[in-house]
Short mmCIF file of C-alpha atoms in Angstrom, two decimals:
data_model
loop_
_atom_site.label_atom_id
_atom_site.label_comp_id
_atom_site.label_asym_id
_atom_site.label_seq_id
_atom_site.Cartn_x
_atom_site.Cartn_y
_atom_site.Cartn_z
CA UNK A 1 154.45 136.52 60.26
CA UNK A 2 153.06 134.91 62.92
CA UNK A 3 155.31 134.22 65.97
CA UNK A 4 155.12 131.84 68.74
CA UNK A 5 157.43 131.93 71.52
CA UNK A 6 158.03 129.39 74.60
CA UNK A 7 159.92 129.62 77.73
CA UNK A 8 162.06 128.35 79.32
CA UNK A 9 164.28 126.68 75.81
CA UNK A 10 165.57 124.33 78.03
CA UNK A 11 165.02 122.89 81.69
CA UNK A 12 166.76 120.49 84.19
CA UNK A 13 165.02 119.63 86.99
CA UNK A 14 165.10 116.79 89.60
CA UNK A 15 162.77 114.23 89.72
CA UNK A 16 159.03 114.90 91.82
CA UNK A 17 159.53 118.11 90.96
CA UNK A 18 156.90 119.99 89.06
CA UNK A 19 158.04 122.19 85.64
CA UNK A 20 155.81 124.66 83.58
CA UNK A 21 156.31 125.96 80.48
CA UNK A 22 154.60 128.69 78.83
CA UNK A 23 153.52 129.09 75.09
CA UNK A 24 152.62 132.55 73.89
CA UNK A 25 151.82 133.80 70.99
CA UNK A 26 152.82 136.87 70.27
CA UNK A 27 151.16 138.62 67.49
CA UNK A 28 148.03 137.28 66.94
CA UNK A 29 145.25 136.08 69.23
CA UNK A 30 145.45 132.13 69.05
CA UNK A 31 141.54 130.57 70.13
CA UNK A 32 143.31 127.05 69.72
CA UNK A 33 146.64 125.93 71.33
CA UNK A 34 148.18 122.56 70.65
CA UNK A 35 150.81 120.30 72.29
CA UNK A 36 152.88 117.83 71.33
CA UNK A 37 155.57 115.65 72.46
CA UNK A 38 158.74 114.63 70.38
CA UNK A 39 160.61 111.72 71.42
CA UNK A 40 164.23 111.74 70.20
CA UNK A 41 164.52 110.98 66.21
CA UNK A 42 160.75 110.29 66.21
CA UNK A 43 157.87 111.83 65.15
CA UNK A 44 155.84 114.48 67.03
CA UNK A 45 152.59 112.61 69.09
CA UNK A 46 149.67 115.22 70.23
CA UNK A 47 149.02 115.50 73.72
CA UNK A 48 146.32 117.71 73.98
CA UNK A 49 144.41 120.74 72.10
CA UNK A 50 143.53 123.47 74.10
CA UNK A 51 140.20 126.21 73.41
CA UNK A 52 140.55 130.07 75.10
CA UNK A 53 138.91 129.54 78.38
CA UNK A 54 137.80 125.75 78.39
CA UNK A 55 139.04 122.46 79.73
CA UNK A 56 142.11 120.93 77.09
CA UNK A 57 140.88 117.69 75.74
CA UNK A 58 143.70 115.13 75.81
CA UNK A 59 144.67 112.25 73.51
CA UNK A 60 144.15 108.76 74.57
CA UNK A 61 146.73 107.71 76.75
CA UNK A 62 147.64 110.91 78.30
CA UNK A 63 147.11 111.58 81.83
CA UNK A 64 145.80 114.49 82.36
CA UNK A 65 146.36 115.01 85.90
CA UNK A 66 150.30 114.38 85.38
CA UNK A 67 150.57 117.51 82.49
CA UNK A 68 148.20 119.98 83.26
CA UNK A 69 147.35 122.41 80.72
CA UNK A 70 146.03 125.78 81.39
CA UNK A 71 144.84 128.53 78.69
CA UNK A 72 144.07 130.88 80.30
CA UNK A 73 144.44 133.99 77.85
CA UNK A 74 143.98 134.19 74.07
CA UNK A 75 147.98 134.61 74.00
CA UNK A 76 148.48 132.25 76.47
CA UNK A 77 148.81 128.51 77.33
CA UNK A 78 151.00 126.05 79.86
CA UNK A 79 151.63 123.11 80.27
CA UNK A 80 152.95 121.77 83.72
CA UNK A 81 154.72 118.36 84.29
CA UNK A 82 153.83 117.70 87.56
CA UNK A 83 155.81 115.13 89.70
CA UNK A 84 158.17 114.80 86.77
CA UNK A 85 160.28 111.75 86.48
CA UNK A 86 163.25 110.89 83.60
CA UNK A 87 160.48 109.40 81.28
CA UNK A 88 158.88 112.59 81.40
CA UNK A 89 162.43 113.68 79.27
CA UNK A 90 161.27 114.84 76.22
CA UNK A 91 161.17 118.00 73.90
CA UNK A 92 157.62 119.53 73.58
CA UNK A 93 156.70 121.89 71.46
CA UNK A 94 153.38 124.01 71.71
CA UNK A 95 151.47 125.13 68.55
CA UNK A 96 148.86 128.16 68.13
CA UNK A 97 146.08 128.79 65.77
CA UNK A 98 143.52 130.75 65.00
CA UNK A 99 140.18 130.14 62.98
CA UNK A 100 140.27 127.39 60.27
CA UNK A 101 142.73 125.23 58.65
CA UNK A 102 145.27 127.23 57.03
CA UNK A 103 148.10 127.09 59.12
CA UNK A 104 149.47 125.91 63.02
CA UNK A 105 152.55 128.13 64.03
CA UNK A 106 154.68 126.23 65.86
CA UNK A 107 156.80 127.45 68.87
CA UNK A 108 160.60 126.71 69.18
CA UNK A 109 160.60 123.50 71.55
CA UNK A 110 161.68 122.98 75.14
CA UNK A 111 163.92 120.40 76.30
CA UNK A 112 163.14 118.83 79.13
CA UNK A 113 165.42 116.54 81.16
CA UNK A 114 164.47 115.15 84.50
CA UNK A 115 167.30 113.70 86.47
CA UNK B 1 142.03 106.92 61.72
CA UNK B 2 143.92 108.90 59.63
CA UNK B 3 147.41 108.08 59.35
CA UNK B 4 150.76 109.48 57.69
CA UNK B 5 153.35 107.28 56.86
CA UNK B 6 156.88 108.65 55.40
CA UNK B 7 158.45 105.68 54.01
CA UNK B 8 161.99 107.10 53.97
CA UNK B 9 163.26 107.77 57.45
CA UNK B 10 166.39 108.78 55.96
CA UNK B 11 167.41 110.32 52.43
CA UNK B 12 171.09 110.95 51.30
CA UNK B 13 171.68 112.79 48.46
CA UNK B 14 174.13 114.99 46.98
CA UNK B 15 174.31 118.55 46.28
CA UNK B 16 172.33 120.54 43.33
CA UNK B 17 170.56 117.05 42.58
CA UNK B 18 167.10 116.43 42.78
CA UNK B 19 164.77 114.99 45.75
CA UNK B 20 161.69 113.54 46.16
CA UNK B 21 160.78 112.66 50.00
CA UNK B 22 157.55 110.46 49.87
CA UNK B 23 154.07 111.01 51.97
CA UNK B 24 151.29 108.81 52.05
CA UNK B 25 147.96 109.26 54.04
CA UNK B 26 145.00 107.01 54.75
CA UNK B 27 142.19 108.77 55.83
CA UNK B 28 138.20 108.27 55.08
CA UNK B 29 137.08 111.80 54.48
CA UNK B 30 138.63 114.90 52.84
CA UNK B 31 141.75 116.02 53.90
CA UNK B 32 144.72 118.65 54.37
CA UNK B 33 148.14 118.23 54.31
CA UNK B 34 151.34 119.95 55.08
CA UNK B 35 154.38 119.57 54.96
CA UNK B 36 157.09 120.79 57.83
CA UNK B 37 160.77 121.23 58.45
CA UNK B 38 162.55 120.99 61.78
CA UNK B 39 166.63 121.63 62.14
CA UNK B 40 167.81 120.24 65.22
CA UNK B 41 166.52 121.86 68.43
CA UNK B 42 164.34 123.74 66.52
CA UNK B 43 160.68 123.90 66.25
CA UNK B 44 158.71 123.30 62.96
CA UNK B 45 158.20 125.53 59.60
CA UNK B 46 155.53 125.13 57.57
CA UNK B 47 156.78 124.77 53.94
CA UNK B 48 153.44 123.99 52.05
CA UNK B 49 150.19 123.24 52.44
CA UNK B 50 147.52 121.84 50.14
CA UNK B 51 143.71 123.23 51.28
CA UNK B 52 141.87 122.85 48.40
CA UNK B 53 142.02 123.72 44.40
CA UNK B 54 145.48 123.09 42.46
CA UNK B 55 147.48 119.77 43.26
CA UNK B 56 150.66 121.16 42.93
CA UNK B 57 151.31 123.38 45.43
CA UNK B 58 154.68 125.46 45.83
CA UNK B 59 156.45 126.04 49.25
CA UNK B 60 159.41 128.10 50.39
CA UNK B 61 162.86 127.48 49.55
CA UNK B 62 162.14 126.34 46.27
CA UNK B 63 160.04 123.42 47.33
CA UNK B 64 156.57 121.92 46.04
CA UNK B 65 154.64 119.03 46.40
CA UNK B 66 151.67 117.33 44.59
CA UNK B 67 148.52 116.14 45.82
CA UNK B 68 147.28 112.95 44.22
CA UNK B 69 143.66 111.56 45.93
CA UNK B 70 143.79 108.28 44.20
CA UNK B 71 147.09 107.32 45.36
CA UNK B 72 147.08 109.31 49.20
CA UNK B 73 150.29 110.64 48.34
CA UNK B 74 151.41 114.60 48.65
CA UNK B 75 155.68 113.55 48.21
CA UNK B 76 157.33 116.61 48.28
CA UNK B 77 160.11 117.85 45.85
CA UNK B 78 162.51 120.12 45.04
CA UNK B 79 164.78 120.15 41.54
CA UNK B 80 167.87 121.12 42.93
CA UNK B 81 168.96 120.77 46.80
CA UNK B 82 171.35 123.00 49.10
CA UNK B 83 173.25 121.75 52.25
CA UNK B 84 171.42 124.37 53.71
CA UNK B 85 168.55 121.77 53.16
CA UNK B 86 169.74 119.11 55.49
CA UNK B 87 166.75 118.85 58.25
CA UNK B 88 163.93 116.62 58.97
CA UNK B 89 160.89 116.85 57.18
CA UNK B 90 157.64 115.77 58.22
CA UNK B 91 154.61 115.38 56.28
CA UNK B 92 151.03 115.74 58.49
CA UNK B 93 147.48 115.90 57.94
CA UNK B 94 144.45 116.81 59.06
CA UNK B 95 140.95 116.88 58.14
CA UNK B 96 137.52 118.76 58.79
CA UNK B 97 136.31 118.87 62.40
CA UNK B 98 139.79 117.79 63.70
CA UNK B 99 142.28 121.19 63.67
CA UNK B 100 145.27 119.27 65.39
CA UNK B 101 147.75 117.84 63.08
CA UNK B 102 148.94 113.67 61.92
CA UNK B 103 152.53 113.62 61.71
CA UNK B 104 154.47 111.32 60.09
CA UNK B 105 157.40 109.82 61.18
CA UNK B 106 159.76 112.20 59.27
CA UNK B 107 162.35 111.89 56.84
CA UNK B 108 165.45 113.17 57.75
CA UNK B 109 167.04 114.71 54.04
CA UNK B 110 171.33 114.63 54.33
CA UNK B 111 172.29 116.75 51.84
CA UNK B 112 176.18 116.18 50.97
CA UNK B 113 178.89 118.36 48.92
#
């Protein structure tokens, strides 16, 4: 099946730092990468969808120039918290597609905690 | 707007018994809806999904759920539970033209011996 992977699992970093992580997927070409944040025992919110090559449009209420999304490659998408501070802590987990509706594949998640 | 709402945000039951965890949507035009499990620190997995055609649509681990347009409900079910089972569940949707996904606000399922 279809497999998405995303690095790093889990990050610590101080705050005004900047953090990327990267969402691949690894079997299939994905024209359509999503994001989403997960606040703890909540629900997951969309941050932004992502096309192969073009600008990510963001949700309403994002900032775009705080996470920075990049997809770059049809395997291939980050997302960079830039100047991160501790309620930038969240999990966020990336999602890939291809064509259609039948199915997002979802990546594993990575904790982030900003001290 | 389309919205999910998962009116359970917690569901206790016991072992080899039956559950139902509820899903309603609101939405003005045709939709699709899916419905996810998460164990902790994990990402999601897609358990069913209703496109189009039959209502009742059947998932993995012995999970299916109906889709019912004049009610907006797709509650998934399963006749006999695990404690393998215990996870949240969250019920989404989406609809032609928008690819990115409506969660709900997930139902976490305790499953106890």
């Amino acid at each position: 099946g279809a497999v998405v992977s995303q690095h790093p699992s889990r990050v610590i970093c101080k705050s005004g730092t900047s953090v990327k992580i990267e969402c691949r997927s690894l079997d299939f070409q994905a024209t359509t990468m999503f994001w989403y944040r997960q606040f703890p025992k909540k629900s997951l919110m969309l941050m932004a969808t992502s096309n192969e090559g073009s600008k990510a449009t963001y949700e309403q209420g994002v900032e775009k120039d705080k996470f920075l999304i990049n997809h770059a490659s049809l395997t291939l998408s980050t997302l960079t918290v830039t100047s991160a501070h501790p309620e930038d802590s969240s999990f966020y987990i990336c999602s890939a597609g291809t064509s259609g509706y039948n199915e997002q594949f979802f990546g594993p998640g990575t904790r982030l905690t900003v001290l | 707007a389309q919205s999910v709402t998962q009116l359970d945000s917690q569901v206790p039951v016991f072992e080899e018994a039956p559950v139902e965890l509820r899903c309603n949507y609101s939405s003005s035009v045709s939709v699709y809806l899916f419905w996810y499990v998460q164990y902790p620190n994990q990402g999601l997995q897609l358990l069913l999904k209703y496109l189009s055609g039959s209502t009742l649509v059947k998932g993995i681990n012995g999970f299916e759920a109906e889709f019912n347009k004049s009610q907006t409900s797709f509650h998934l079910r399963k006749p006999s539970v695990h404690i393998s089972d215990t996870a949240e569940y969250f019920c989404a949707v989406t609809y032609t033209g928008r690819r990115a996904l409506t969660f709900g606000s997930g139902t976490r399922l305790q499953v106890q011996p």
